[in-house]
XYZ file of N, CA and C in Angstrom:
327
model
N 118.173 36.602 97.293
C 118.561 37.943 96.883
C 117.669 38.388 95.729
N 117.143 39.589 95.821
C 116.241 40.137 94.805
C 116.864 41.381 94.190
N 116.955 41.415 92.866
C 117.575 42.569 92.200
C 116.551 43.550 91.644
N 115.284 43.321 91.885
C 114.225 44.144 91.294
C 114.458 45.636 91.537
N 114.907 46.007 92.737
C 115.103 47.428 93.066
C 116.232 48.066 92.256
N 117.085 47.270 91.621
C 118.186 47.793 90.810
C 117.789 48.011 89.347
N 116.685 47.412 88.939
C 116.260 47.476 87.534
C 115.519 48.788 87.307
N 116.222 49.760 86.727
C 115.712 51.122 86.645
C 115.206 51.531 85.265
N 115.113 50.600 84.326
C 114.621 50.895 82.979
C 113.692 49.779 82.523
N 112.917 50.086 81.513
C 112.122 49.056 80.834
C 112.592 49.031 79.385
N 112.934 47.841 78.921
C 113.392 47.668 77.548
C 112.420 46.776 76.786
N 112.252 47.077 75.517
C 111.442 46.240 74.633
C 112.333 45.126 74.081
N 111.819 43.910 74.049
C 112.536 42.776 73.471
C 111.991 42.556 72.065
N 112.860 42.641 71.073
C 112.503 42.400 69.678
C 113.263 41.175 69.191
N 112.564 40.276 68.502
C 113.156 39.006 68.058
C 112.824 38.775 66.582
N 113.786 38.235 65.851
C 113.552 37.875 64.457
C 112.688 36.618 64.424
N 111.581 36.700 63.696
C 110.627 35.598 63.586
C 110.506 35.224 62.117
N 110.541 33.924 61.852
C 110.374 33.423 60.479
C 108.983 32.844 60.315
N 108.346 33.179 59.193
C 107.038 32.619 58.867
C 107.064 32.142 57.415
N 106.352 31.074 57.104
C 106.311 30.595 55.713
C 105.708 31.665 54.800
N 106.287 31.813 53.606
C 105.784 32.819 52.671
C 104.749 32.262 51.700
N 104.427 30.973 51.820
C 103.417 30.364 50.950
C 103.980 29.872 49.634
N 105.254 30.180 49.365
C 105.865 29.745 48.112
C 107.068 28.852 48.333
N 107.168 28.262 49.513
C 108.286 27.375 49.810
C 109.446 28.062 50.515
N 109.336 29.353 50.725
C 110.406 30.088 51.406
C 109.930 30.644 52.736
N 110.667 31.601 53.225
C 110.367 32.185 54.524
C 110.423 33.704 54.453
N 109.549 34.343 55.217
C 109.613 35.777 55.466
C 110.178 35.950 56.869
N 111.040 36.926 57.031
C 111.568 37.217 58.362
C 111.230 38.651 58.725
N 110.952 38.860 60.000
C 110.633 40.202 60.490
C 110.999 40.291 61.963
N 111.354 41.489 62.393
C 111.563 41.727 63.816
C 110.204 41.967 64.447
N 109.898 41.219 65.512
C 108.603 41.303 66.173
C 108.832 41.592 67.652
N 108.084 42.548 68.169
C 108.189 42.878 69.589
C 107.607 41.733 70.411
N 108.397 41.212 71.348
C 108.004 40.062 72.150
C 107.446 40.461 73.511
N 108.116 41.397 74.176
C 107.734 41.741 75.547
C 108.483 42.988 75.982
N 108.113 43.500 77.130
C 108.857 44.555 77.812
C 109.447 43.925 79.067
N 110.718 44.243 79.355
C 111.378 43.666 80.524
C 112.039 44.759 81.347
N 111.951 44.659 82.685
C 112.707 45.575 83.526
C 114.195 45.234 83.408
N 115.047 46.276 83.413
C 116.466 46.043 83.184
C 117.324 47.126 83.823
N 118.580 46.828 83.931
C 119.610 47.802 84.315
C 120.701 47.696 83.275
N 121.073 48.817 82.672
C 122.067 48.833 81.607
C 123.351 49.456 82.141
N 124.451 48.724 82.014
C 125.772 49.189 82.442
C 126.756 49.043 81.301
N 127.860 49.773 81.414
C 128.963 49.556 80.493
C 129.882 48.505 81.108
N 130.425 47.606 80.296
C 131.291 46.563 80.838
C 132.641 47.137 81.261
N 133.324 46.388 82.094
C 134.666 46.785 82.517
C 135.627 46.650 81.334
N 136.797 47.227 81.480
C 137.811 47.137 80.429
C 138.199 45.683 80.171
N 138.299 44.879 81.225
C 138.675 43.471 81.032
C 137.560 42.697 80.316
N 136.289 43.005 80.605
C 135.181 42.344 79.904
C 135.186 42.714 78.424
N 135.466 43.986 78.113
C 135.535 44.413 76.701
C 136.690 43.717 75.984
N 137.835 43.596 76.677
C 138.998 42.960 76.072
C 138.721 41.480 75.788
N 138.071 40.779 76.728
C 137.726 39.383 76.500
C 136.800 39.229 75.298
N 135.840 40.130 75.167
C 134.922 40.079 74.027
C 135.679 40.311 72.721
N 136.594 41.278 72.724
C 137.370 41.548 71.511
C 138.216 40.345 71.116
N 138.764 39.642 72.106
C 139.556 38.450 71.803
C 138.699 37.369 71.165
N 137.410 37.367 71.490
C 136.488 36.388 70.906
C 135.866 36.902 69.611
N 136.231 38.102 69.178
C 135.716 38.645 67.929
C 134.387 39.362 68.051
N 134.022 39.788 69.259
C 132.748 40.494 69.474
C 133.024 41.874 70.053
N 132.058 42.754 69.918
C 132.169 44.086 70.504
C 131.134 44.215 71.612
N 131.567 43.966 72.839
C 130.688 44.015 74.019
C 130.717 45.443 74.556
N 129.650 46.209 74.277
C 129.631 47.617 74.686
C 128.770 47.879 75.912
N 127.807 46.980 76.208
C 126.904 47.175 77.335
C 126.531 45.834 77.965
N 126.357 45.837 79.277
C 125.836 44.689 80.005
C 124.440 45.047 80.483
N 123.480 44.174 80.225
C 122.098 44.416 80.626
C 121.713 43.350 81.643
N 121.339 43.798 82.838
C 120.923 42.893 83.910
C 119.407 42.772 83.900
N 118.923 41.528 84.019
C 117.499 41.215 83.890
C 117.080 40.271 85.002
N 115.774 40.145 85.182
C 115.261 39.142 86.112
C 115.568 37.740 85.579
N 115.697 36.746 86.448
C 116.059 35.394 86.006
C 115.111 34.789 84.969
N 113.844 35.138 85.012
C 112.863 34.543 84.094
C 112.694 35.336 82.795
N 113.445 36.403 82.602
C 113.295 37.225 81.394
C 113.630 36.401 80.151
N 112.733 36.398 79.176
C 112.939 35.659 77.933
C 113.720 36.538 76.962
N 115.028 36.552 77.137
C 115.941 37.296 76.272
C 116.960 36.292 75.762
N 117.189 36.327 74.440
C 118.045 35.325 73.800
C 119.095 35.979 72.923
N 120.131 35.223 72.623
C 121.162 35.685 71.690
C 120.489 36.068 70.370
N 120.866 37.217 69.821
C 120.286 37.680 68.565
C 119.119 38.633 68.739
N 118.527 38.676 69.930
C 117.432 39.622 70.185
C 117.961 41.052 70.158
N 117.045 41.998 69.997
C 117.365 43.416 70.175
C 116.615 43.911 71.392
N 117.312 44.687 72.218
C 116.695 45.338 73.368
C 116.644 46.819 73.038
N 115.450 47.407 73.121
C 115.271 48.806 72.714
C 114.672 49.621 73.845
N 115.215 50.830 74.009
C 114.683 51.742 75.009
C 115.581 52.954 75.146
N 114.999 54.065 75.537
C 115.732 55.321 75.753
C 116.561 55.709 74.531
N 116.019 55.455 73.343
C 116.708 55.836 72.111
C 117.870 54.932 71.729
N 118.053 53.819 72.425
C 119.145 52.902 72.133
C 118.610 51.576 71.595
N 119.424 50.955 70.753
C 119.166 49.592 70.299
C 120.400 48.778 70.669
N 120.186 47.727 71.454
C 121.269 46.866 71.904
C 121.052 45.462 71.334
N 122.024 44.958 70.580
C 121.938 43.599 70.032
C 122.548 42.641 71.060
N 121.808 41.598 71.413
C 122.261 40.639 72.413
C 123.278 39.684 71.773
N 124.501 39.687 72.324
C 125.568 38.805 71.853
C 125.539 37.468 72.568
N 125.209 37.494 73.861
C 125.099 36.270 74.652
C 124.330 36.574 75.925
N 123.823 35.521 76.542
C 123.101 35.653 77.808
C 123.750 34.672 78.779
N 124.100 35.173 79.963
C 124.733 34.331 80.976
C 123.950 34.428 82.279
N 124.039 33.377 83.065
C 123.375 33.330 84.363
C 124.385 32.882 85.410
N 124.315 33.422 86.617
C 125.191 32.919 87.678
C 124.727 31.532 88.114
N 125.524 30.860 88.941
C 125.158 29.512 89.380
C 123.868 29.506 90.189
N 123.615 30.580 90.937
C 122.327 30.736 91.630
C 121.477 31.676 90.781
N 120.246 31.292 90.423
C 119.438 32.109 89.504
C 118.925 33.402 90.141
N 119.828 34.360 90.336
C 119.484 35.645 90.937
C 119.166 36.670 89.851
N 119.847 36.549 88.706
C 119.661 37.479 87.594
C 120.117 36.793 86.319
N 119.841 37.441 85.188
C 120.419 37.067 83.895
C 121.168 38.296 83.411
N 122.278 38.087 82.734
C 123.025 39.208 82.171
C 123.168 38.997 80.678
N 122.715 39.978 79.928
C 122.851 39.936 78.479
C 124.032 40.815 78.093
N 125.009 40.216 77.438
C 126.136 40.978 76.929
C 125.726 41.485 75.553
N 125.789 42.808 75.376
C 125.189 43.435 74.199
C 126.157 44.354 73.457
N 125.781 44.657 72.225
C 126.498 45.621 71.396
C 125.520 46.731 71.054
N 125.933 47.973 71.305
C 125.111 49.133 70.949
C 125.106 49.292 69.438
N 123.924 49.391 68.851
C 123.780 49.616 67.422
C 123.477 51.115 67.239
N 124.417 51.806 66.615
C 124.235 53.239 66.411
C 123.602 53.479 65.044
N 122.622 54.350 65.056
C 121.941 54.685 63.798
C 122.817 55.595 62.960
N 122.786 55.377 61.660
C 123.548 56.237 60.752
C 122.859 57.594 60.641
N 123.654 58.638 60.517
C 123.122 59.974 60.327
C 122.557 60.597 61.592
N 122.728 59.941 62.727
C 122.179 60.484 63.973
C 123.209 61.314 64.699
């Protein structure tokens, strides 16, 4: 089964990267890693409720190709939205990856 025809957006993957600062500490910055084809959906009411019970706010589900390098803590950006990845799950057969995300709304927008 191929989901490529369902992936109707391209999202930028941004990841926090740590580099030595030369003084014994670390500098951190968000660095763009890649662009990935994706499909963004809103989760069902039961999926949102399960996330709330776990202390998370699951506002969007992002479907990706199985090989997409998307990890917990990454930001997915596109179409004026920033989605923080809360977790990444895969079905038992590697048909897709699903990133459970939280929409980050900009202040003053």
